Amino acid sequence: MMIEISQFGSERVRKYRLVNVAGMQVTLTNFGARIVEVLVPVEDNGALRNLTMAASSDEEYLTKDSYPGATIVPVAGRISGAQTSIKGQVHFFTENEPGRTLHGGVNTANEQYWEAEVDEEANAVCFTIELRDGFNGFPGNVHVKARYRLTEDNVLEVSYTAQSDKDTIFNPTNHVYFNLTGDVNQDIAEHYVRIAAQTYAPLGESNLPLGRLEPVEGTPFDFRTGGTFAQGFGLEHPQNQLVKGYDHPWVLDQVAEPVEIVSPDQKIRLTVETNQPAVVIYTYNFPSEDMAAFHGAFSLECQGLPDACNQEGFGSILLEKDQLFEHQTRYSFKWQ
């Protein structure tokens, strides 16, 4: 199908609309290599329901919240001490929170205009950017590709590839937010959630992982047999109290579809497949209320464990010189 291209705010930004035979649509923008909308024809009158938190232009994202839907590179999540050691050499990063680096620092790729290439035969758009050596302190010129493809069986495929000319660290994710009711001013508490995970990473006061994994069993983090976000919104567990909901990584079991979310009206089912070891789910506990309500959306950030570069036993996010990095995540949608 033809991919429709339109302006999306300032002169440099474009929006790309992918459509499949089922009537599903995905809109993307080169501003932050970002998912803008995921629309499915589920309403009784045949109207489309948008399942994501979205803004109407690059200016609106910059003014309100620049993370929703964006590609987060080079490193998603927080880096403790705003530093790490890479093969014995200490590197210091931009502090954009006190004593730590969040989502790669300031003015990074989620606020940049990526190059775009349309592949109408594949119903895909590929965005590319060059992360310059030393930007926000990260070593290496890193060439990054973000590719989005909408399949005919209602799967949004997200893939990231990267290569660096120096040893560096790299742990990307997509920061799309969902609310399957179609209304980000509605609380997500009654969404059904299933996560195939035996452990999660508890956080400390600075929202950094404490450096250990704990069993989900007997906690509001246990979604192995299904539950709702409401089980953590009562804030009875200290970890939920700390962040006013969820903002935690789960270590995923190696199964085909480790994450499943169903809308409260049971009309929409979203499942996630990924080659990444963890998913971070953030329930928009500190909202930009012009974008969405408190607990009005949830993220599904598939990635390596946050702060893995500084936490023993959290796996490696080292990207060696000339090594090819590959990340695949598939969001599958069914509706009735």
mmCIF file of C-alpha atoms in Angstrom:
data_model
loop_
_atom_site.group_PDB
_atom_site.id
_atom_site.type_symbol
_atom_site.label_atom_id
_atom_site.label_comp_id
_atom_site.label_asym_id
_atom_site.label_seq_id
_atom_site.Cartn_x
_atom_site.Cartn_y
_atom_site.Cartn_z
ATOM 1 C CA MET A 1 0.000 0.000 0.000
ATOM 2 C CA MET A 2 1.036 3.584 -0.520
ATOM 3 C CA ILE A 3 2.541 5.264 2.543
ATOM 4 C CA GLU A 4 1.024 8.689 3.028
ATOM 5 C CA ILE A 5 3.484 11.456 3.986
ATOM 6 C CA SER A 6 2.411 14.770 5.493
ATOM 7 C CA GLN A 7 3.901 17.642 7.469
ATOM 8 C CA PHE A 8 3.832 17.280 11.236
ATOM 9 C CA GLY A 9 4.676 20.634 12.741
ATOM 10 C CA SER A 10 7.877 22.453 11.818
ATOM 11 C CA GLU A 11 9.413 22.410 8.378
ATOM 12 C CA ARG A 12 11.768 19.474 8.975
ATOM 13 C CA VAL A 13 9.257 17.041 10.443
ATOM 14 C CA ARG A 14 7.105 14.560 8.561
ATOM 15 C CA LYS A 15 4.426 12.060 9.513
ATOM 16 C CA TYR A 16 4.204 8.688 7.767
ATOM 17 C CA ARG A 17 0.967 6.706 7.698
ATOM 18 C CA LEU A 18 1.096 2.923 7.255
ATOM 19 C CA VAL A 19 -2.175 1.087 6.497
ATOM 20 C CA ASN A 20 -2.910 -2.626 6.068
ATOM 21 C CA VAL A 21 -5.774 -4.584 4.510
ATOM 22 C CA ALA A 22 -7.495 -5.031 7.876
ATOM 23 C CA GLY A 23 -7.812 -1.260 8.235
ATOM 24 C CA MET A 24 -5.196 -0.951 10.968
ATOM 25 C CA GLN A 25 -3.060 2.189 10.746
ATOM 26 C CA VAL A 26 0.238 3.258 12.297
ATOM 27 C CA THR A 27 1.591 6.780 12.089
ATOM 28 C CA LEU A 28 5.259 7.560 12.602
ATOM 29 C CA THR A 29 7.435 10.648 12.534
ATOM 30 C CA ASN A 30 11.088 11.337 11.822
ATOM 31 C CA PHE A 31 11.120 13.557 14.928
ATOM 32 C CA GLY A 32 12.648 11.107 17.381
ATOM 33 C CA ALA A 33 12.020 8.109 15.070
ATOM 34 C CA ARG A 34 8.725 7.952 16.888
ATOM 35 C CA ILE A 35 5.491 5.988 16.950
ATOM 36 C CA VAL A 36 2.711 8.568 16.983
ATOM 37 C CA GLU A 37 -0.501 6.553 16.681
ATOM 38 C CA VAL A 38 -1.656 2.941 16.510
ATOM 39 C CA LEU A 39 -5.227 2.937 15.207
ATOM 40 C CA VAL A 40 -7.534 -0.078 14.940
ATOM 41 C CA PRO A 41 -11.084 -0.250 13.494
ATOM 42 C CA VAL A 42 -12.745 -1.615 16.596
ATOM 43 C CA GLU A 43 -15.561 0.811 17.405
ATOM 44 C CA ASP A 44 -19.178 -0.203 16.787
ATOM 45 C CA ASN A 45 -19.557 2.449 14.096
ATOM 46 C CA GLY A 46 -16.357 1.314 12.374
ATOM 47 C CA ALA A 47 -14.369 4.268 13.660
ATOM 48 C CA LEU A 48 -10.696 3.939 14.499
ATOM 49 C CA ARG A 49 -9.528 3.775 18.105
ATOM 50 C CA ASN A 50 -6.101 5.274 18.785
ATOM 51 C CA LEU A 51 -4.283 3.139 21.335
ATOM 52 C CA THR A 52 -1.341 5.439 22.078
ATOM 53 C CA MET A 53 -0.505 8.702 23.784
ATOM 54 C CA ALA A 54 0.111 11.129 20.935
ATOM 55 C CA ALA A 55 0.829 14.781 20.242
ATOM 56 C CA SER A 56 -0.058 16.744 17.114
ATOM 57 C CA SER A 57 3.387 18.137 16.225
ATOM 58 C CA ASP A 58 7.062 18.158 17.136
ATOM 59 C CA GLU A 59 6.502 21.443 18.972
ATOM 60 C CA GLU A 60 3.848 19.837 21.167
ATOM 61 C CA TYR A 61 6.149 16.962 22.114
ATOM 62 C CA LEU A 62 8.926 19.429 22.948
ATOM 63 C CA THR A 63 6.601 21.556 25.049
ATOM 64 C CA LYS A 64 4.792 18.779 26.915
ATOM 65 C CA ASP A 65 6.752 15.495 26.940
ATOM 66 C CA SER A 66 9.393 14.488 24.405
ATOM 67 C CA TYR A 67 9.529 10.780 25.314
ATOM 68 C CA PRO A 68 6.168 9.266 24.205
ATOM 69 C CA GLY A 69 6.639 6.978 21.222
ATOM 70 C CA ALA A 70 10.272 7.973 20.737
ATOM 71 C CA THR A 71 13.325 5.882 20.055
ATOM 72 C CA ILE A 72 15.559 6.121 23.134
ATOM 73 C CA VAL A 73 19.277 5.832 22.330
ATOM 74 C CA PRO A 74 22.029 5.225 23.151
ATOM 75 C CA VAL A 75 20.979 3.970 26.586
ATOM 76 C CA ALA A 76 17.424 3.751 27.896
ATOM 77 C CA GLY A 77 16.747 4.230 31.580
ATOM 78 C CA ARG A 78 19.013 5.680 34.264
ATOM 79 C CA ILE A 79 22.776 5.332 34.600
ATOM 80 C CA SER A 80 23.904 5.592 38.219
ATOM 81 C CA GLY A 81 26.539 8.207 38.960
ATOM 82 C CA ALA A 82 26.251 9.448 35.366
ATOM 83 C CA GLN A 83 29.312 7.338 34.582
ATOM 84 C CA THR A 84 30.536 3.849 33.805
ATOM 85 C CA SER A 85 33.708 1.959 33.009
ATOM 86 C CA ILE A 86 34.138 0.562 29.500
ATOM 87 C CA LYS A 87 37.041 -1.897 29.291
ATOM 88 C CA GLY A 88 38.814 -0.164 32.150
ATOM 89 C CA GLN A 89 38.263 3.418 31.026
ATOM 90 C CA VAL A 90 35.814 5.573 32.978
ATOM 91 C CA HIS A 91 33.392 7.668 30.931
ATOM 92 C CA PHE A 92 31.342 10.503 32.395
ATOM 93 C CA PHE A 93 27.917 11.341 30.977
ATOM 94 C CA THR A 94 25.651 14.371 31.061
ATOM 95 C CA GLU A 95 23.637 14.545 34.281
ATOM 96 C CA ASN A 96 20.050 15.363 33.387
ATOM 97 C CA GLU A 97 18.859 14.170 36.791
ATOM 98 C CA PRO A 98 20.781 14.674 40.041
ATOM 99 C CA GLY A 99 23.710 12.256 40.031
ATOM 100 C CA ARG A 100 22.474 10.198 37.097
ATOM 101 C CA THR A 101 21.814 10.153 33.365
ATOM 102 C CA LEU A 102 18.290 9.461 32.101
ATOM 103 C CA HIS A 103 17.563 8.160 28.583
ATOM 104 C CA GLY A 104 20.922 9.170 27.139
ATOM 105 C CA GLY A 105 21.152 12.754 28.393
ATOM 106 C CA VAL A 106 20.001 16.079 26.965
ATOM 107 C CA ASN A 107 19.005 17.063 23.414
ATOM 108 C CA THR A 108 19.495 13.481 22.358
ATOM 109 C CA ALA A 109 17.915 11.361 19.640
ATOM 110 C CA ASN A 110 14.309 11.573 20.859
ATOM 111 C CA GLU A 111 14.486 15.339 20.132
ATOM 112 C CA GLN A 112 16.380 15.070 16.836
ATOM 113 C CA TYR A 113 15.188 14.869 13.230
ATOM 114 C CA TRP A 114 16.193 11.533 11.770
ATOM 115 C CA GLU A 115 16.673 10.738 8.101
ATOM 116 C CA ALA A 116 13.799 8.662 6.701
ATOM 117 C CA GLU A 117 13.496 6.115 3.916
ATOM 118 C CA VAL A 118 10.137 4.695 2.853
ATOM 119 C CA ASP A 119 9.748 1.071 1.702
ATOM 120 C CA GLU A 120 6.220 0.839 0.314
ATOM 121 C CA GLU A 121 6.620 -2.774 -0.801
ATOM 122 C CA ALA A 122 7.358 -3.839 2.786
ATOM 123 C CA ASN A 123 4.945 -1.253 4.284
ATOM 124 C CA ALA A 124 7.846 0.048 6.341
ATOM 125 C CA VAL A 125 9.797 3.186 7.192
ATOM 126 C CA CYS A 126 13.457 3.188 8.203
ATOM 127 C CA PHE A 127 14.895 6.096 10.198
ATOM 128 C CA THR A 128 18.647 6.658 10.613
ATOM 129 C CA ILE A 129 20.806 8.910 12.776
ATOM 130 C CA GLU A 130 24.492 9.263 13.598
ATOM 131 C CA LEU A 131 25.273 9.652 17.305
ATOM 132 C CA ARG A 132 28.529 11.621 17.366
ATOM 133 C CA ASP A 133 31.521 10.517 19.383
ATOM 134 C CA GLY A 134 31.469 12.160 22.829
ATOM 135 C CA PHE A 135 27.918 13.502 22.640
ATOM 136 C CA ASN A 136 26.595 13.530 26.223
ATOM 137 C CA GLY A 137 29.831 11.702 27.045
ATOM 138 C CA PHE A 138 29.113 8.458 25.164
ATOM 139 C CA PRO A 139 32.071 7.173 23.152
ATOM 140 C CA GLY A 140 31.962 6.282 19.479
ATOM 141 C CA ASN A 141 30.314 7.468 16.326
ATOM 142 C CA VAL A 142 27.280 5.202 16.410
ATOM 143 C CA HIS A 143 25.174 4.665 13.296
ATOM 144 C CA VAL A 144 21.625 3.784 14.362
ATOM 145 C CA LYS A 145 18.714 2.489 12.293
ATOM 146 C CA ALA A 146 15.124 2.285 13.557
ATOM 147 C CA ARG A 147 12.773 0.361 11.281
ATOM 148 C CA TYR A 148 8.996 0.115 11.676
ATOM 149 C CA ARG A 149 6.880 -2.262 9.628
ATOM 150 C CA LEU A 150 3.128 -2.895 9.708
ATOM 151 C CA THR A 151 2.263 -6.424 8.590
ATOM 152 C CA GLU A 152 -0.965 -7.676 7.081
ATOM 153 C CA ASP A 153 -1.621 -9.747 10.223
ATOM 154 C CA ASN A 154 -1.698 -6.615 12.419
ATOM 155 C CA VAL A 155 1.809 -6.708 13.828
ATOM 156 C CA LEU A 156 3.892 -3.590 14.333
ATOM 157 C CA GLU A 157 7.500 -4.695 14.004
ATOM 158 C CA VAL A 158 10.139 -2.485 15.609
ATOM 159 C CA SER A 159 13.805 -3.190 14.945
ATOM 160 C CA TYR A 160 16.943 -1.345 15.938
ATOM 161 C CA THR A 161 20.421 -1.911 14.520
ATOM 162 C CA ALA A 162 23.597 -0.069 15.424
ATOM 163 C CA GLN A 163 27.336 -0.067 14.843
ATOM 164 C CA SER A 164 30.023 2.007 16.569
ATOM 165 C CA ASP A 165 33.590 2.871 15.646
ATOM 166 C CA LYS A 166 34.610 2.605 19.325
ATOM 167 C CA ASP A 167 33.712 0.377 22.237
ATOM 168 C CA THR A 168 30.622 1.898 23.843
ATOM 169 C CA ILE A 169 27.420 1.009 25.664
ATOM 170 C CA PHE A 170 24.104 0.680 23.871
ATOM 171 C CA ASN A 171 20.673 -0.274 25.208
ATOM 172 C CA PRO A 172 17.834 1.194 23.111
ATOM 173 C CA THR A 173 14.097 0.999 23.510
ATOM 174 C CA ASN A 174 10.909 2.497 22.182
ATOM 175 C CA HIS A 175 8.982 4.646 24.658
ATOM 176 C CA VAL A 176 5.504 4.188 23.204
ATOM 177 C CA TYR A 177 2.669 4.599 25.716
ATOM 178 C CA PHE A 178 -0.589 2.673 25.351
ATOM 179 C CA ASN A 179 -4.104 2.973 26.696
ATOM 180 C CA LEU A 180 -6.244 0.329 25.018
ATOM 181 C CA THR A 181 -9.477 2.146 25.871
ATOM 182 C CA GLY A 182 -8.494 4.807 23.348
ATOM 183 C CA ASP A 183 -8.721 7.530 25.991
ATOM 184 C CA VAL A 184 -5.534 8.552 27.815
ATOM 185 C CA ASN A 185 -7.646 10.465 30.309
ATOM 186 C CA GLN A 186 -9.061 7.152 31.517
ATOM 187 C CA ASP A 187 -7.256 5.261 34.247
ATOM 188 C CA ILE A 188 -5.517 2.098 33.023
ATOM 189 C CA ALA A 189 -6.151 0.262 36.306
ATOM 190 C CA GLU A 190 -8.543 -2.320 34.860
ATOM 191 C CA HIS A 191 -6.391 -3.392 31.909
ATOM 192 C CA TYR A 192 -5.713 -7.142 32.122
ATOM 193 C CA VAL A 193 -1.970 -7.805 32.317
ATOM 194 C CA ARG A 194 0.005 -11.027 31.939
ATOM 195 C CA ILE A 195 3.800 -11.003 32.205
ATOM 196 C CA ALA A 196 5.821 -14.216 31.961
ATOM 197 C CA ALA A 197 8.490 -13.232 34.470
ATOM 198 C CA GLN A 198 9.718 -14.839 37.681
ATOM 199 C CA THR A 199 11.722 -11.832 38.893
ATOM 200 C CA TYR A 200 11.729 -8.047 38.776
ATOM 201 C CA ALA A 201 14.251 -5.366 39.730
ATOM 202 C CA PRO A 202 13.299 -3.280 42.792
ATOM 203 C CA LEU A 203 14.230 0.404 42.798
ATOM 204 C CA GLY A 204 15.846 2.754 45.287
ATOM 205 C CA GLU A 205 14.990 6.327 46.188
ATOM 206 C CA SER A 206 16.544 7.720 43.014
ATOM 207 C CA ASN A 207 14.507 5.351 40.793
ATOM 208 C CA LEU A 208 17.663 3.383 40.082
ATOM 209 C CA PRO A 209 17.692 -0.398 40.413
ATOM 210 C CA LEU A 210 19.060 -1.564 43.756
ATOM 211 C CA GLY A 211 21.251 -4.052 41.923
ATOM 212 C CA ARG A 212 19.342 -7.220 42.739
ATOM 213 C CA LEU A 213 16.435 -9.209 41.354
ATOM 214 C CA GLU A 214 13.577 -10.346 43.560
ATOM 215 C CA PRO A 215 10.869 -12.969 43.015
ATOM 216 C CA VAL A 216 7.503 -11.641 41.885
ATOM 217 C CA GLU A 217 5.701 -14.332 43.863
ATOM 218 C CA GLY A 218 3.509 -12.907 46.612
ATOM 219 C CA THR A 219 3.876 -9.326 45.394
ATOM 220 C CA PRO A 220 1.857 -6.935 43.186
ATOM 221 C CA PHE A 221 4.539 -7.611 40.549
ATOM 222 C CA ASP A 222 3.252 -11.132 39.962
ATOM 223 C CA PHE A 223 1.329 -11.149 36.680
ATOM 224 C CA ARG A 224 2.307 -14.682 35.684
ATOM 225 C CA THR A 225 -1.283 -15.908 35.636
ATOM 226 C CA GLY A 226 -2.790 -12.520 34.868
ATOM 227 C CA GLY A 227 -4.042 -9.586 36.894
ATOM 228 C CA THR A 228 -4.715 -5.891 36.497
ATOM 229 C CA PHE A 229 -2.606 -2.801 37.070
ATOM 230 C CA ALA A 230 -4.976 -2.055 39.947
ATOM 231 C CA GLN A 231 -3.152 -4.620 42.087
ATOM 232 C CA GLY A 232 -0.240 -2.187 42.365
ATOM 233 C CA PHE A 233 -2.201 1.040 42.366
ATOM 234 C CA GLY A 234 -3.421 0.433 45.907
ATOM 235 C CA LEU A 235 0.151 1.334 46.922
ATOM 236 C CA GLU A 236 0.288 -1.336 49.610
ATOM 237 C CA HIS A 237 3.746 -2.523 48.549
ATOM 238 C CA PRO A 238 6.748 -0.237 49.303
ATOM 239 C CA GLN A 239 7.927 -0.484 45.694
ATOM 240 C CA ASN A 240 4.585 0.749 44.384
ATOM 241 C CA GLN A 241 4.533 3.477 47.021
ATOM 242 C CA LEU A 242 7.986 4.625 45.919
ATOM 243 C CA VAL A 243 6.942 5.433 42.338
ATOM 244 C CA LYS A 244 3.146 5.794 42.790
ATOM 245 C CA GLY A 245 2.490 2.744 40.634
ATOM 246 C CA TYR A 246 4.881 0.825 38.397
ATOM 247 C CA ASP A 247 8.169 1.952 36.869
ATOM 248 C CA HIS A 248 10.001 -1.345 37.052
ATOM 249 C CA PRO A 249 11.875 -3.884 34.935
ATOM 250 C CA TRP A 250 10.712 -7.498 34.733
ATOM 251 C CA VAL A 251 13.127 -10.197 33.547
ATOM 252 C CA LEU A 252 11.194 -12.018 30.846
ATOM 253 C CA ASP A 253 10.866 -15.761 30.495
ATOM 254 C CA GLN A 254 12.066 -17.076 27.147
ATOM 255 C CA VAL A 255 8.618 -17.770 25.743
ATOM 256 C CA ALA A 256 6.955 -16.698 22.492
ATOM 257 C CA GLU A 257 4.711 -13.943 23.868
ATOM 258 C CA PRO A 258 5.905 -12.965 27.349
ATOM 259 C CA VAL A 259 3.620 -9.934 27.659
ATOM 260 C CA GLU A 260 -0.140 -9.698 27.060
ATOM 261 C CA ILE A 261 -2.450 -6.748 27.731
ATOM 262 C CA VAL A 262 -6.241 -6.758 27.200
ATOM 263 C CA SER A 263 -8.468 -3.679 27.240
ATOM 264 C CA PRO A 264 -11.103 -3.396 29.991
ATOM 265 C CA ASP A 265 -13.870 -3.818 27.387
ATOM 266 C CA GLN A 266 -12.039 -6.956 26.137
ATOM 267 C CA LYS A 267 -12.178 -5.699 22.565
ATOM 268 C CA ILE A 268 -8.417 -5.351 22.107
ATOM 269 C CA ARG A 269 -5.584 -7.750 22.891
ATOM 270 C CA LEU A 270 -1.955 -6.666 22.622
ATOM 271 C CA THR A 271 0.884 -9.168 22.856
ATOM 272 C CA VAL A 272 4.614 -8.530 22.754
ATOM 273 C CA GLU A 273 7.480 -10.617 21.399
ATOM 274 C CA THR A 274 11.080 -9.475 21.808
ATOM 275 C CA ASN A 275 14.662 -10.649 21.754
ATOM 276 C CA GLN A 276 15.426 -8.386 24.704
ATOM 277 C CA PRO A 277 15.816 -9.763 28.243
ATOM 278 C CA ALA A 278 13.522 -7.329 30.070
ATOM 279 C CA VAL A 279 10.518 -5.068 29.811
ATOM 280 C CA VAL A 280 10.143 -1.832 31.762
ATOM 281 C CA ILE A 281 6.540 -0.875 32.437
ATOM 282 C CA TYR A 282 5.896 2.690 33.526
ATOM 283 C CA THR A 283 2.318 3.614 34.375
ATOM 284 C CA TYR A 284 2.652 7.383 33.857
ATOM 285 C CA ASN A 285 2.838 8.139 37.549
ATOM 286 C CA PHE A 286 4.264 11.645 37.125
ATOM 287 C CA PRO A 287 2.276 12.865 34.147
ATOM 288 C CA SER A 288 2.382 15.808 31.866
ATOM 289 C CA GLU A 289 -1.355 16.205 32.303
ATOM 290 C CA ASP A 290 -1.698 18.012 28.977
ATOM 291 C CA MET A 291 -0.675 14.692 27.396
ATOM 292 C CA ALA A 292 -2.453 12.139 29.600
ATOM 293 C CA ALA A 293 -3.964 11.700 33.040
ATOM 294 C CA PHE A 294 -2.224 10.247 36.071
ATOM 295 C CA HIS A 295 -2.148 6.486 35.381
ATOM 296 C CA GLY A 296 -3.559 7.290 31.940
ATOM 297 C CA ALA A 297 -1.072 5.193 29.964
ATOM 298 C CA PHE A 298 1.547 2.469 30.263
ATOM 299 C CA SER A 299 4.838 1.848 28.496
ATOM 300 C CA LEU A 300 6.206 -1.476 27.307
ATOM 301 C CA GLU A 301 9.926 -0.720 27.012
ATOM 302 C CA CYS A 302 11.704 -3.855 25.816
ATOM 303 C CA GLN A 303 15.417 -3.551 26.556
ATOM 304 C CA GLY A 304 18.358 -4.773 28.602
ATOM 305 C CA LEU A 305 18.064 -4.179 32.317
ATOM 306 C CA PRO A 306 18.482 -0.499 33.298
ATOM 307 C CA ASP A 307 21.896 0.464 34.697
ATOM 308 C CA ALA A 308 23.271 -2.880 33.534
ATOM 309 C CA CYS A 309 26.596 -1.139 32.844
ATOM 310 C CA ASN A 310 27.025 -0.554 36.604
ATOM 311 C CA GLN A 311 25.195 -3.512 38.142
ATOM 312 C CA GLU A 312 26.845 -6.902 38.462
ATOM 313 C CA GLY A 313 24.579 -9.709 37.319
ATOM 314 C CA PHE A 314 22.352 -7.463 35.158
ATOM 315 C CA GLY A 315 23.875 -8.595 31.864
ATOM 316 C CA SER A 316 26.027 -6.656 29.427
ATOM 317 C CA ILE A 317 25.097 -3.674 27.255
ATOM 318 C CA LEU A 318 28.628 -3.362 25.867
ATOM 319 C CA LEU A 319 28.694 -2.688 22.124
ATOM 320 C CA GLU A 320 32.180 -3.390 20.883
ATOM 321 C CA LYS A 321 33.809 -1.566 18.016
ATOM 322 C CA ASP A 322 32.325 -2.638 14.641
ATOM 323 C CA GLN A 323 29.968 -5.144 16.314
ATOM 324 C CA LEU A 324 26.438 -5.202 14.870
ATOM 325 C CA PHE A 325 23.706 -4.653 17.464
ATOM 326 C CA GLU A 326 20.235 -6.034 16.662
ATOM 327 C CA HIS A 327 17.005 -5.520 18.619
ATOM 328 C CA GLN A 328 13.599 -6.857 17.549
ATOM 329 C CA THR A 329 10.243 -6.259 19.182
ATOM 330 C CA ARG A 330 6.818 -7.141 17.764
ATOM 331 C CA TYR A 331 3.559 -5.627 19.015
ATOM 332 C CA SER A 332 0.670 -7.823 17.847
ATOM 333 C CA PHE A 333 -2.919 -6.575 17.921
ATOM 334 C CA LYS A 334 -6.192 -8.472 17.832
ATOM 335 C CA TRP A 335 -9.617 -6.904 18.117
ATOM 336 C CA GLN A 336 -13.259 -7.867 18.017
#
